[in-house]
C-alpha positions as protocol buffer text, in pm:
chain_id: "A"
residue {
  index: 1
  type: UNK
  ca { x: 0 y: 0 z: 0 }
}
residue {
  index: 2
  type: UNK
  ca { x: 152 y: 363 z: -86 }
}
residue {
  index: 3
  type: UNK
  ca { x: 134 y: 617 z: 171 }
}
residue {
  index: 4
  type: UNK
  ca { x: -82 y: 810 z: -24 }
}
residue {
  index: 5
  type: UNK
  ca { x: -368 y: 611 z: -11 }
}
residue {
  index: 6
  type: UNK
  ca { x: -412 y: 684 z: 365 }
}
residue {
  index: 7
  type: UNK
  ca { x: -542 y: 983 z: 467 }
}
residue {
  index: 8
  type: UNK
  ca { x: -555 y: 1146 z: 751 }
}
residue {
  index: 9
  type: UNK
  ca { x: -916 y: 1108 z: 853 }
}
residue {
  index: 10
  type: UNK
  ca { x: -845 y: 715 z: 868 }
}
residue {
  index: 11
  type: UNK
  ca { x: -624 y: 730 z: 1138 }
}
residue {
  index: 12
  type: UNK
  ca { x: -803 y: 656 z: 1479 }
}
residue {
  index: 13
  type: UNK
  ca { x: -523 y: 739 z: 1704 }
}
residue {
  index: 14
  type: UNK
  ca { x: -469 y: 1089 z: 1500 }
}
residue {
  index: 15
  type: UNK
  ca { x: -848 y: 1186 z: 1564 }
}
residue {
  index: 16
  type: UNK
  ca { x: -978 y: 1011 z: 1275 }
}
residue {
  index: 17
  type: UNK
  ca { x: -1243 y: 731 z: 1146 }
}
residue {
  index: 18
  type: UNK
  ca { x: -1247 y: 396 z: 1273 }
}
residue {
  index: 19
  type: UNK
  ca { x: -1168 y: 226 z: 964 }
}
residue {
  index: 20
  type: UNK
  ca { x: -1531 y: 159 z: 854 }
}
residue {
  index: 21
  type: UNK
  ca { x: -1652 y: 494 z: 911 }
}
residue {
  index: 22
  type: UNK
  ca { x: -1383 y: 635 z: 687 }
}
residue {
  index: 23
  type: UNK
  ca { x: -1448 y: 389 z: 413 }
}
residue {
  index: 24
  type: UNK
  ca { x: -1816 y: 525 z: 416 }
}
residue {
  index: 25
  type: UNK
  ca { x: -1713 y: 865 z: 472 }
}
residue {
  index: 26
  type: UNK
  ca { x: -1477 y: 880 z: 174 }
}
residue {
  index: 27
  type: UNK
  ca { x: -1768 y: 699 z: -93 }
}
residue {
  index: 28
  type: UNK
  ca { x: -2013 y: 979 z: 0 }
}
residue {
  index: 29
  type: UNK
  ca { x: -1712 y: 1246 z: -81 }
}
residue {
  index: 30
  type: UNK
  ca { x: -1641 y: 1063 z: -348 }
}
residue {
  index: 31
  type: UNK
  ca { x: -2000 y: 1073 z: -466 }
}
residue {
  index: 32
  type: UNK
  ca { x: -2055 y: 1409 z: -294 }
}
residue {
  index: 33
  type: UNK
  ca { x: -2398 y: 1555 z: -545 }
}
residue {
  index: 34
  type: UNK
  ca { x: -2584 y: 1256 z: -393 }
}
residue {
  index: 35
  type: UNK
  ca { x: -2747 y: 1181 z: -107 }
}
residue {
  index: 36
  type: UNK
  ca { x: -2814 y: 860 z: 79 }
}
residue {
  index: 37
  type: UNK
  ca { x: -3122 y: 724 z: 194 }
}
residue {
  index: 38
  type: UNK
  ca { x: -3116 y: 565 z: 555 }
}
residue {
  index: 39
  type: UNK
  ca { x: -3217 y: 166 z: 481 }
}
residue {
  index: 40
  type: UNK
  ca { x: -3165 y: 231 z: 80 }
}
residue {
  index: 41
  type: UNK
  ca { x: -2936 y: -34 z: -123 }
}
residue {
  index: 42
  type: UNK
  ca { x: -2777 y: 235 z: -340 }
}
residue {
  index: 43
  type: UNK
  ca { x: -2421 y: 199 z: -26 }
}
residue {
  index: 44
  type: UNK
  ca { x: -2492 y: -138 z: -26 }
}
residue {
  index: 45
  type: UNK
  ca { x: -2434 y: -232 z: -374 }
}
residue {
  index: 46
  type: UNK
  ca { x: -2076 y: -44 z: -294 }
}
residue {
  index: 47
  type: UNK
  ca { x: -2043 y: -244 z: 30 }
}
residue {
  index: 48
  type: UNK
  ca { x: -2169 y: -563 z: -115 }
}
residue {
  index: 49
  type: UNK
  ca { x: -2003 y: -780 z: 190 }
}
residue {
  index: 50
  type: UNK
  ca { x: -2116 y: -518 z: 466 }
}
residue {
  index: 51
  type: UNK
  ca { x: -2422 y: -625 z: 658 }
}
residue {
  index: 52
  type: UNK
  ca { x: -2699 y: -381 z: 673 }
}
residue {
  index: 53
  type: UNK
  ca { x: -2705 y: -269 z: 1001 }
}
residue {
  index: 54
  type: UNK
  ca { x: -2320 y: -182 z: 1048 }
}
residue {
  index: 55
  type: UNK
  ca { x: -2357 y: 73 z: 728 }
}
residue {
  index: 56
  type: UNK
  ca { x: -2663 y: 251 z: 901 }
}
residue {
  index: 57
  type: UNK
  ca { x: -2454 y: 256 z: 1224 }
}
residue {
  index: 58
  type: UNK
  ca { x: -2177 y: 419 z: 1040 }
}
residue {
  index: 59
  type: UNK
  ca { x: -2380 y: 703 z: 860 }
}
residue {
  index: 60
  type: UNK
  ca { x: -2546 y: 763 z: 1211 }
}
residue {
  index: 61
  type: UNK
  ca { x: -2235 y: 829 z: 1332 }
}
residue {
  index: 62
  type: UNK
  ca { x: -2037 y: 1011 z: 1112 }
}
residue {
  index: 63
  type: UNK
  ca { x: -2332 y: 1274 z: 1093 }
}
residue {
  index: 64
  type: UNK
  ca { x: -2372 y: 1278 z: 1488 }
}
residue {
  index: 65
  type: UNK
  ca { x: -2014 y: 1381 z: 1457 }
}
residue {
  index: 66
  type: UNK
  ca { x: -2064 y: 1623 z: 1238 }
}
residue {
  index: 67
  type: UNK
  ca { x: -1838 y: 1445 z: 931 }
}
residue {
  index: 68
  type: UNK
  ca { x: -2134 y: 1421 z: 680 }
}
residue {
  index: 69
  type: UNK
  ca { x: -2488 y: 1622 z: 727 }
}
residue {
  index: 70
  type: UNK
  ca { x: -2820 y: 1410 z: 746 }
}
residue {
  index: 71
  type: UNK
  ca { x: -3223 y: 1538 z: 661 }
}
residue {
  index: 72
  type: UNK
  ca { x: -3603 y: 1409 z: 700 }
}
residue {
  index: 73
  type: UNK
  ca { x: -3710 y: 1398 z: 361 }
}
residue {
  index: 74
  type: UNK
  ca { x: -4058 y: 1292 z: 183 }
}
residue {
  index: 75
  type: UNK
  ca { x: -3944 y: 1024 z: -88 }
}
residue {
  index: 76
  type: UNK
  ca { x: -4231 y: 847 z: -260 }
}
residue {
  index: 77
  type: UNK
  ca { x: -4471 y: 955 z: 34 }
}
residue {
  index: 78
  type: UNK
  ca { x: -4322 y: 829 z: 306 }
}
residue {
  index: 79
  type: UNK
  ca { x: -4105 y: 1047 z: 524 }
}
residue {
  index: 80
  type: UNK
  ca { x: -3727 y: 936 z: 499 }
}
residue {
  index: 81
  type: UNK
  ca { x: -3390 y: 1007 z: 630 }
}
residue {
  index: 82
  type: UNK
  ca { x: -3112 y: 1104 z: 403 }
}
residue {
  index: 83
  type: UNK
  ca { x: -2750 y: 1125 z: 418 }
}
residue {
  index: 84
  type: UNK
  ca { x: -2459 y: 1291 z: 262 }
}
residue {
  index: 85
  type: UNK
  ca { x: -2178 y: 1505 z: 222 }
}
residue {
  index: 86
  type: UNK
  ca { x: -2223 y: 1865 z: 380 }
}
residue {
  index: 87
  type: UNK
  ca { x: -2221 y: 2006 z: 15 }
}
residue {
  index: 88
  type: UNK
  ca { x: -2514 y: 1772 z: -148 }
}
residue {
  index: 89
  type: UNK
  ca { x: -2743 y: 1813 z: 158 }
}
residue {
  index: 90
  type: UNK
  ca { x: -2733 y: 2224 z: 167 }
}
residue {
  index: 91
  type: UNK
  ca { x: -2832 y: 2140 z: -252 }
}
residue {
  index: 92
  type: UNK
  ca { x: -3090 y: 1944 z: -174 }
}
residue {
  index: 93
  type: UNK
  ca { x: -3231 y: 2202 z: 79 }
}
residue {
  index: 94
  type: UNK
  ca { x: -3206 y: 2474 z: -150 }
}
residue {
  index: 95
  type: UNK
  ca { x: -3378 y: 2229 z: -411 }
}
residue {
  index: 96
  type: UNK
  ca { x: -3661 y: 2199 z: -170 }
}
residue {
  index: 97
  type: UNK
  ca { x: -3670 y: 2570 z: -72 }
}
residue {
  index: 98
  type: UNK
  ca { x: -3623 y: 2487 z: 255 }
}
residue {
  index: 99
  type: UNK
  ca { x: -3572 y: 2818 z: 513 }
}
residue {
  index: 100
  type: UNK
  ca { x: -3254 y: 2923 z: 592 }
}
residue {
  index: 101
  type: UNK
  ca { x: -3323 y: 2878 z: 966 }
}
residue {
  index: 102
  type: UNK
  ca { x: -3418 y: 2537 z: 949 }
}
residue {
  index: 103
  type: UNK
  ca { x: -3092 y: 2464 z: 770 }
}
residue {
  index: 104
  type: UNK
  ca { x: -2908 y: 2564 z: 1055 }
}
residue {
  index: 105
  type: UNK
  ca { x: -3110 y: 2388 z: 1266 }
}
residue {
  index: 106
  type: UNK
  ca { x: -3108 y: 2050 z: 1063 }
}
């Protein structure tokens, strides 16, 4: 493995991701004008070995900590949570005309 391909964020002991947080954290940046959908398969089909429950767990945490931003969204009529990067969230809010103090907020 080069050096380069470890970044700083994947270090625990520096501060960083546990090392499947940062493997879900760097997808979404990768993929950062989407978001995620809390119980979707789109991760999944990334992750095809990682069980279900331990990629929810990691997008719950990495947006409790403030790595990735998260939002209660209507998709096909049934209210949802979505994840993503910081970037594709404040998109989707603007998308969705959403108030400026409810960003903030959310």
């Amino acid at each position: 493995m080069k050096i380069s391909q470890i970044a700083e964020y994947s270090l625990p002991g520096a501060g960083g991701l546990p090392p499947l947080q940062a493997m879900v954290y760097e997808e979404i940046m990768r993929r950062s004008d989407e978001v995620f959908e809390y119980q979707g398969d789109e991760l999944l089909r990334v992750f095809p070995r990682l069980k279900r429950s331990a990629l929810n767990w990691s997008l719950w945490l990495l947006a409790k900590g403030g790595h990735i931003s998260r939002m209660k969204v209507r998709v096909d009529g049934k209210l949802s949570t979505v994840y993503g990067s910081h970037d594709a969230v404040n998109a989707l809010k603007e998308r969705l005309h959403v108030k400026r103090e409810a960003i903030s907020a959310g």
